[in-house]
Coordinates of C-alpha atoms in Angstrom, one line a residue:
X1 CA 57.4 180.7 -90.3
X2 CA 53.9 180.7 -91.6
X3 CA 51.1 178.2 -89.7
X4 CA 50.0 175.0 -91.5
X5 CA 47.9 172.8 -90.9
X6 CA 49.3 169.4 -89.5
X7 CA 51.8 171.2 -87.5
X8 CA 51.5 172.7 -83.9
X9 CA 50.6 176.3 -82.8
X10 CA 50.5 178.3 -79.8
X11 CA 48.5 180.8 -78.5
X12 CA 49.7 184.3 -78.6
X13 CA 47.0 186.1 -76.9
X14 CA 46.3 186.1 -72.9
X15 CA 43.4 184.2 -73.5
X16 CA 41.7 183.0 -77.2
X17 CA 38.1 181.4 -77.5
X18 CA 37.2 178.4 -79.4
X19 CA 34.5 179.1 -81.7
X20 CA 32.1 176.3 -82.7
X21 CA 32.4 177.6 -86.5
X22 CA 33.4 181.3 -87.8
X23 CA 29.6 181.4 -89.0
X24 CA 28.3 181.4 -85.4
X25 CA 30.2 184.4 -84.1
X26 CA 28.2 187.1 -83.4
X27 CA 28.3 191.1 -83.5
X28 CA 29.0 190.8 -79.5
X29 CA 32.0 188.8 -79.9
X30 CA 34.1 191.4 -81.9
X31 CA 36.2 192.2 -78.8
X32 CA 37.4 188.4 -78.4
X33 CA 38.6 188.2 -82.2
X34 CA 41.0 190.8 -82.1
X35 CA 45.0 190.0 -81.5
X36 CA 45.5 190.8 -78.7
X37 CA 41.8 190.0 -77.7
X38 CA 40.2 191.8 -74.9
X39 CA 38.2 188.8 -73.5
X40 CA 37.1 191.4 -70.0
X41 CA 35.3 193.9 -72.4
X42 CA 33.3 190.9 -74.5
X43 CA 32.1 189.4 -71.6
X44 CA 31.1 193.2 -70.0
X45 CA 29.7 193.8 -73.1
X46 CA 27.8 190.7 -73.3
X47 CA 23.5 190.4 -71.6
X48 CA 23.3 187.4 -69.5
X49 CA 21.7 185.6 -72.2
X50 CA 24.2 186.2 -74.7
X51 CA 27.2 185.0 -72.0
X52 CA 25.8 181.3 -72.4
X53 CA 25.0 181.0 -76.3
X54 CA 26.9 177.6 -77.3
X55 CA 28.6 179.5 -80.1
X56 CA 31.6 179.1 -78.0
X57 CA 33.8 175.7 -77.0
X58 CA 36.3 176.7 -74.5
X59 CA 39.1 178.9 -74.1
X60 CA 42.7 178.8 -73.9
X61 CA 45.6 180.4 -72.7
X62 CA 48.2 182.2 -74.0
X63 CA 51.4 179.5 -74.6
X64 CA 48.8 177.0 -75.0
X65 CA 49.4 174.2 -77.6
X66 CA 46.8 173.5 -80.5
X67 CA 47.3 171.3 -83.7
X68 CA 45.8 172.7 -86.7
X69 CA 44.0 171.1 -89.0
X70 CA 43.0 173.6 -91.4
X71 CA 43.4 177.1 -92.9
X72 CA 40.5 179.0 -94.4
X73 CA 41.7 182.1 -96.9
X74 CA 39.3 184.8 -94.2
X75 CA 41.2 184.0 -91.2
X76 CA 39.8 181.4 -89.9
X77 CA 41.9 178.2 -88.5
X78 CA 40.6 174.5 -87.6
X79 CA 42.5 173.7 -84.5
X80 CA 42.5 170.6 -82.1
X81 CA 43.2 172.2 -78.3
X82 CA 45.8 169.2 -77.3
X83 CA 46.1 170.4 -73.6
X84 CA 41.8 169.8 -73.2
X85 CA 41.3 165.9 -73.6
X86 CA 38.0 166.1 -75.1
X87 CA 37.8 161.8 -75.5
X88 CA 34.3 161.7 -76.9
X89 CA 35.2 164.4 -79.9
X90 CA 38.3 163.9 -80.9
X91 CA 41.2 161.7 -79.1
X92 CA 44.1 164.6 -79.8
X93 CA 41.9 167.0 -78.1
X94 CA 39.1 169.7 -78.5
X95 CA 38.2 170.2 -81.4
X96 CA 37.1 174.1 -82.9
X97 CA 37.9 177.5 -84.4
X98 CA 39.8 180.0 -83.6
X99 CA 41.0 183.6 -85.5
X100 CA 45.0 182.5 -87.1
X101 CA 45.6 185.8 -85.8
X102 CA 45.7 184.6 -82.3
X103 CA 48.7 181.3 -82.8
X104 CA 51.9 181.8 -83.6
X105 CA 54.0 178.5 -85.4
X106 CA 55.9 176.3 -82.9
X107 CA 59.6 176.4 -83.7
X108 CA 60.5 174.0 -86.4
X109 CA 62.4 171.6 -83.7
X110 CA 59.7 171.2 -81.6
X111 CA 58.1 167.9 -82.0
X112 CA 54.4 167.8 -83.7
X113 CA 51.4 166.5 -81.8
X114 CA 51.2 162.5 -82.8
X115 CA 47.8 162.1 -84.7
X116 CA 46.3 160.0 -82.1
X117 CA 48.0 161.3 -79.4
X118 CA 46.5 159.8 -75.7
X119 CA 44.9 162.2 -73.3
X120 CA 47.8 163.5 -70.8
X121 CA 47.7 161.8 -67.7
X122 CA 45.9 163.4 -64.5
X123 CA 48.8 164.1 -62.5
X124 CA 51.9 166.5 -62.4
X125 CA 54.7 165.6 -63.7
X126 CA 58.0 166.3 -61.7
X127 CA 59.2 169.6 -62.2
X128 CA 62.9 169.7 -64.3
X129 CA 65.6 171.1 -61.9
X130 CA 69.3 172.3 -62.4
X131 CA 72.3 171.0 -61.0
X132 CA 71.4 173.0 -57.6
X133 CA 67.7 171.8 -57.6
X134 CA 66.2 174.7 -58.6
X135 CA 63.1 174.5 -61.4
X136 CA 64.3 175.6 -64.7
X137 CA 60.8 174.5 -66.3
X138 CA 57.6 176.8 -67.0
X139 CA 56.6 179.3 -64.4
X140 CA 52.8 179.2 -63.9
X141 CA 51.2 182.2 -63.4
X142 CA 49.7 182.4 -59.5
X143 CA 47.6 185.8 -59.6
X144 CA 44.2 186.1 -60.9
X145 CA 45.1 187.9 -63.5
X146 CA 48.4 189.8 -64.7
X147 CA 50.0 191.3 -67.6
X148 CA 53.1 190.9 -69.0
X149 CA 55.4 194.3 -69.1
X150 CA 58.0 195.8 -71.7
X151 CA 60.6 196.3 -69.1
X152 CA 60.2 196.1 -64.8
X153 CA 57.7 198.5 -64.0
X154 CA 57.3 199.6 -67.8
X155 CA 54.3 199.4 -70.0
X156 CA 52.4 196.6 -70.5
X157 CA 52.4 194.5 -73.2
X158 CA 50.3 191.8 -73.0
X159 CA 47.3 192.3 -70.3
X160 CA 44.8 189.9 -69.3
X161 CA 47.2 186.7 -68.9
X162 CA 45.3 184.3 -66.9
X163 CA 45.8 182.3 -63.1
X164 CA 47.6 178.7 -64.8
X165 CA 49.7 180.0 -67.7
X166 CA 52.7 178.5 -68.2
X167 CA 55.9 181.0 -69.1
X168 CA 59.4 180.0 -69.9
X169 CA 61.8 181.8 -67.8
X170 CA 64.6 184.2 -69.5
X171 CA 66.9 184.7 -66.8
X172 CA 66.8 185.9 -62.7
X173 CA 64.5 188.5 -61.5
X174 CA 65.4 191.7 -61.5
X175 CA 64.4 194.1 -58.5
X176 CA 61.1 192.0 -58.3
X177 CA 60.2 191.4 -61.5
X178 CA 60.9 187.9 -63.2
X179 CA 61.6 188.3 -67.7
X180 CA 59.6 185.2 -69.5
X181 CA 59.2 184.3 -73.1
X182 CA 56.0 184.8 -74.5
X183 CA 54.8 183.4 -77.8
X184 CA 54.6 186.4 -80.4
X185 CA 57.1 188.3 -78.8
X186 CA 60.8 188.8 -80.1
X187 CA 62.2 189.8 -76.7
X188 CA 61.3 188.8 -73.0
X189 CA 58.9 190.6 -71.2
X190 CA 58.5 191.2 -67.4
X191 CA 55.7 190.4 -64.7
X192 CA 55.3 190.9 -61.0
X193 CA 58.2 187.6 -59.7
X194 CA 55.2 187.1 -57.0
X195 CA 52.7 186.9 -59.8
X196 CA 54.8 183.3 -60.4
X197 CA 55.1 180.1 -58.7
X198 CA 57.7 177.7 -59.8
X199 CA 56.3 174.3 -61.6
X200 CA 55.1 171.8 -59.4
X201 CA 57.1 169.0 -58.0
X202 CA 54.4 166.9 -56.5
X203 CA 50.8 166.5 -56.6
X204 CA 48.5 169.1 -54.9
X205 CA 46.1 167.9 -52.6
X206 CA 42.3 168.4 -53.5
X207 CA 42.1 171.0 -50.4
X208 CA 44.9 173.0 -52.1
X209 CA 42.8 173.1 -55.7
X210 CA 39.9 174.0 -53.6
X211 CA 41.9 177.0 -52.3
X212 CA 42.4 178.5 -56.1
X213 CA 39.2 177.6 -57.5
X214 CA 37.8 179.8 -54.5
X215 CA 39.5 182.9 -55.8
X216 CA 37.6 182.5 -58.8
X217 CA 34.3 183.3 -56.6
X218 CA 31.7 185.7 -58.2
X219 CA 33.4 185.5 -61.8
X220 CA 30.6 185.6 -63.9
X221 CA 29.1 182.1 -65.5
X222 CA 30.2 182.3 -69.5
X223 CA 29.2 179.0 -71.2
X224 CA 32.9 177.6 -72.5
X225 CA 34.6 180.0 -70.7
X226 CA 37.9 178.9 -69.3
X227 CA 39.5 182.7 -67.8
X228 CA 38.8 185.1 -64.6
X229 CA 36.7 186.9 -66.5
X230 CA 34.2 184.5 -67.4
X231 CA 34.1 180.5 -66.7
X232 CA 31.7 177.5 -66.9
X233 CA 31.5 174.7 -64.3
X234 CA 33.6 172.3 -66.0
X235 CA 36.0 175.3 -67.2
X236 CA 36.6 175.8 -63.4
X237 CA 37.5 172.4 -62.3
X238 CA 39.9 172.5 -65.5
X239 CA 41.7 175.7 -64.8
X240 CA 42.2 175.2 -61.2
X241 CA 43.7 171.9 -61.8
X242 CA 46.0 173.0 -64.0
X243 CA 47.5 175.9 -62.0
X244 CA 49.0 172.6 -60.6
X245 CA 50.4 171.1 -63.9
X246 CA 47.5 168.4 -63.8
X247 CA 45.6 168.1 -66.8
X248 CA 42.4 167.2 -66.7
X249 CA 39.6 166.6 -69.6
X250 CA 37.9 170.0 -70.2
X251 CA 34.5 168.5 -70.1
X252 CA 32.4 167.4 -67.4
X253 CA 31.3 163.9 -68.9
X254 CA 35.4 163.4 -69.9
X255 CA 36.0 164.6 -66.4
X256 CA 33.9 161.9 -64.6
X257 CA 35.7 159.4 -67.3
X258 CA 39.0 160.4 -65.2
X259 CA 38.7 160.3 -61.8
X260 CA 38.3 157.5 -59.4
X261 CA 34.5 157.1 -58.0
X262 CA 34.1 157.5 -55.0
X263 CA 31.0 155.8 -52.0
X264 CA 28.9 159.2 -51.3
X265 CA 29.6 160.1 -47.8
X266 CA 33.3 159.3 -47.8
X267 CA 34.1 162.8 -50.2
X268 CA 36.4 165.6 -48.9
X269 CA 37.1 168.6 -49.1
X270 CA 38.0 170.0 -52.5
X271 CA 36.8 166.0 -54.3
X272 CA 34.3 166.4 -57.3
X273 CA 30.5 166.3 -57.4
X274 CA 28.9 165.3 -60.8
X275 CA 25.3 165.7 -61.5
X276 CA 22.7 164.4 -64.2
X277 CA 19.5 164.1 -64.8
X278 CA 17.8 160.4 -65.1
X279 CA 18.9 158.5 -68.4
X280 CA 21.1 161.1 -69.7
X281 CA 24.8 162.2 -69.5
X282 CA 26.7 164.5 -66.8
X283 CA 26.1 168.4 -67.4
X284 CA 27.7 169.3 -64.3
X285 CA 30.3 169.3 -61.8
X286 CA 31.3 171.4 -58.7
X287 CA 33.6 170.9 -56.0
X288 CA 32.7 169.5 -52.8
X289 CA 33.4 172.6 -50.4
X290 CA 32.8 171.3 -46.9
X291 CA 32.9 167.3 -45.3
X292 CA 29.6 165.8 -45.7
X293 CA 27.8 165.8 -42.8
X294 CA 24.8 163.8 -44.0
X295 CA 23.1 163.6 -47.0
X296 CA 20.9 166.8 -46.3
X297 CA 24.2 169.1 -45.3
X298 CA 26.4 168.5 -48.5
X299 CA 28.3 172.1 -49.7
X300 CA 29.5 173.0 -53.1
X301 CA 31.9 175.4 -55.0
X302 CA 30.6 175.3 -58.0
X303 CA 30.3 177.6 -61.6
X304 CA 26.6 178.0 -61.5
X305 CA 24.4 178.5 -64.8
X306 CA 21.3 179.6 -62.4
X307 CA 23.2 182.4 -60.7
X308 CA 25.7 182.8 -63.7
X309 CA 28.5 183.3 -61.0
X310 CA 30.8 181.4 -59.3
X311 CA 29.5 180.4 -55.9
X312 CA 29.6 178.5 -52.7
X313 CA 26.5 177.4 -51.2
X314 CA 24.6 174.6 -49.5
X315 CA 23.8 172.3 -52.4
X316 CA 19.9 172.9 -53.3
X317 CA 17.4 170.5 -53.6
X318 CA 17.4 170.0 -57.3
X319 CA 20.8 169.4 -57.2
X320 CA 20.8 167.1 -54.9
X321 CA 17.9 165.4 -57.1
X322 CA 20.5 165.0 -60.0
X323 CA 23.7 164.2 -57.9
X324 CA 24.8 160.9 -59.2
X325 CA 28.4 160.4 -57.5
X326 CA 31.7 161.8 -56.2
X327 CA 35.2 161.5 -57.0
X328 CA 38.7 162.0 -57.0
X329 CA 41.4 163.3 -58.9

C-alpha cells in the first residue's frame, strides 16, 4: 500500500514534527526528518533560540492518526493531525507538513477520517473488555520514555516512544515484557509490561493529570513540541491529558474553547490557568499546582517560554497581570 492523499496515515516513528512548510526547515532540524527520527539529538543540538522558531506546529506520536491531503514528488506530505482539534485552522484537525517517510497507510478496512469530522470529545471513552473484563484495547505507554525491543530483553528497535502512545497488544507478556504492534513493523515488538498501563476505564481526576505532567519537570521549552524531550505549554496540558485517553485541542485558545470556566478562587488542584494579554487572544496555559490561597499565593505547573523548561513556581507578577480565568476539563 502506497499513501494517498484523502486517505488516513499513521505515524511510524516514536515521535514526528509538524512542519509549518518543507521550505522553513532548517540545517538544525536534519535529525527530526530522518525515519526513524532522533527528536533527543535535534533538540540537544538545537541553541535556545533556535528551540522556539515557529517553523514547527506540533508533534505527534508514533500510531498517531493524520489524514493526508497532499503528496509533493521531494517527500513532502500535507497532513491534517485528526487526534489535535485545532477548531480555528481546520475542523478535522491540525493542519501541516510532515517527511512521508515518517506514515505508514492505514489498512484498507479501516474507515477514513469524515471530511468534517467534529473535534473528539474531552473525555475517555470506556475502555473495550473481553468476556473476563479484561482491556483488550490500546495499551498507553506509562514511562517517560521507552523503546520498543526485537525480542524480551533484545535490541531495540524503535527508541524514543513517548509517555501517551497508544499500542495494540499481540498477545500475554512474556517474563515481563508485553509484544505490541507497531505501525511500520511486520512483526510485534517488545517493551518493559510496566512501561504499559491498560486503557482507561473512567475519567482521571485533574490531581491524577497533575501527577504526569509533573514528571515532565525540567524538559526543556521547544515551541510546538509535544514529547519528553522538548514541549510547549499547551503541548503539555495536551500530552498529559491524553496519557488518559482524553483528547483535548492542542492549542491553548482551542483549549480554553473546551473546558468549563470556572470563578477564580474556586480552582483545584491540577484545573487550568489561561493567560492573555489585554485585547488579544490566550498564549498560555499552565496547571494550577496548589489550592489558591488568595489571590497573591496562586501556584503553577507550567511549560515556561522565560525559563524554557518545565517548572513549578509561585505564579509571577506578570503572570498574574495576564491571568484571565480558570477551568476545568
Amino acid at each position: 500500500m502506497k499513501l494517498q492523499p484523502g486517505r488516513e496515515a499513521v505515524v511510524r516513528v516514536a515521535v514526528a514534527t509538524l512542519w509549518s512548510r518543507p521550505e522553513a526547515v532548517r540545517p538544525v532540524d536534519r535529525p527530526a526528518l530522518d525515519a526513524p527520527a532522533d527528536v533527543a539529538a535535534w533538540i540537544s543540538g538545537m541553541d535556545a533560540d533556535q528551540q522556539v522558531g515557529e517553523c514547527v506546529l506540533s508533534q505527534l506520536l508514533l500510531g498517531e492518526r493524520v489524514l493526508v491531503t497532499a503528496l509533493r514528488p521531494d517527500g513532502w506530505a500535507h497532513v491534517v493531525a485528526v487526534e489535535q482539534p485545532a477548531a480555528r485552522l481546520d475542523p478535522r484537525g491540525y493542519p501541516g507538513w510532515l517527511p512521508a517517510a515518517q506514515l505508514t497507510p492505514r489498512p484498507a478496512h479501516a474507515a477514513p477520517t469524515p471530511a468534517h469530522a467534529a473535534p473528539a470529545p474531552a473525555h475517555a471513552a470506556p475502555a473495550p473488555a473481553d468476556s473476563q473484563g479484561a482491556p483488550v484495547g490500546p495499551w498507553v505507554v506509562d514511562a517517560t520514555v521507552t523503546a520498543l525491543h526485537a525480542a524480551p530483553a533484545g535490541e531495540p528497535v524503535v527508541a524514543g516512544v513517548i509517555l501517551g502512545t497508544r499500542l495494540t497488544p499481540a498477545g500475554p507478556p512474556v517474563d515481563g515484557w508485553r509484544p505490541v504492534h507497531a505501525p511500520g513493523q511486520d512483526r510485534p515488538l517488545w517493551l518493559p509490561d510496566a512501561h504499559l498501563v491498560p486503557p482507561p476505564t473512567a475519567p482521571p481526576s485533574p490531581a491524577d493529570v497533575l501527577t504526569v505532567a509533573a514528571r515532565l519537570r525540567d524538559v526543556a521549552y521547544v515551541w510546538g513540541g509535544v514529547s519528553a524531550y522538548g514541549i510547549d505549554c499547551s503541548g503539555l496540558v495536551h500530552l498529559a491529558w491524553r496519557r488518559f485517553g482524553v483528547v483535548l485541542p492542542r492549542d491553548a485558545a482551542d483549549q480554553a474553547g473546551a473546558t468549563t470556566p470556572l470563578p477564580l478562587g474556586t480552582e483545584r488542584v491540577g484545573d487550568l490557568y489561561f493567560f492573555a494579554r489585554p485585547g488579544r487572544q490566550i498564549h498560555h496555559i499552565g496547571f494550577v499546582s496548589a489550592a489558591p490561597d488568595g489571590d497573591a499565593d496562586r501556584r503553577i505547573l507550567h511549560a515556561c517560554y522565560r525559563h524554557r523548561r518545565v517548572l513549578e513556581e509561585a505564579m509571577p507578577a506578570d503572570r498574574t497581570a495576564t491571568l484571565v480565568g480558570a477551568h476545568r476539563v
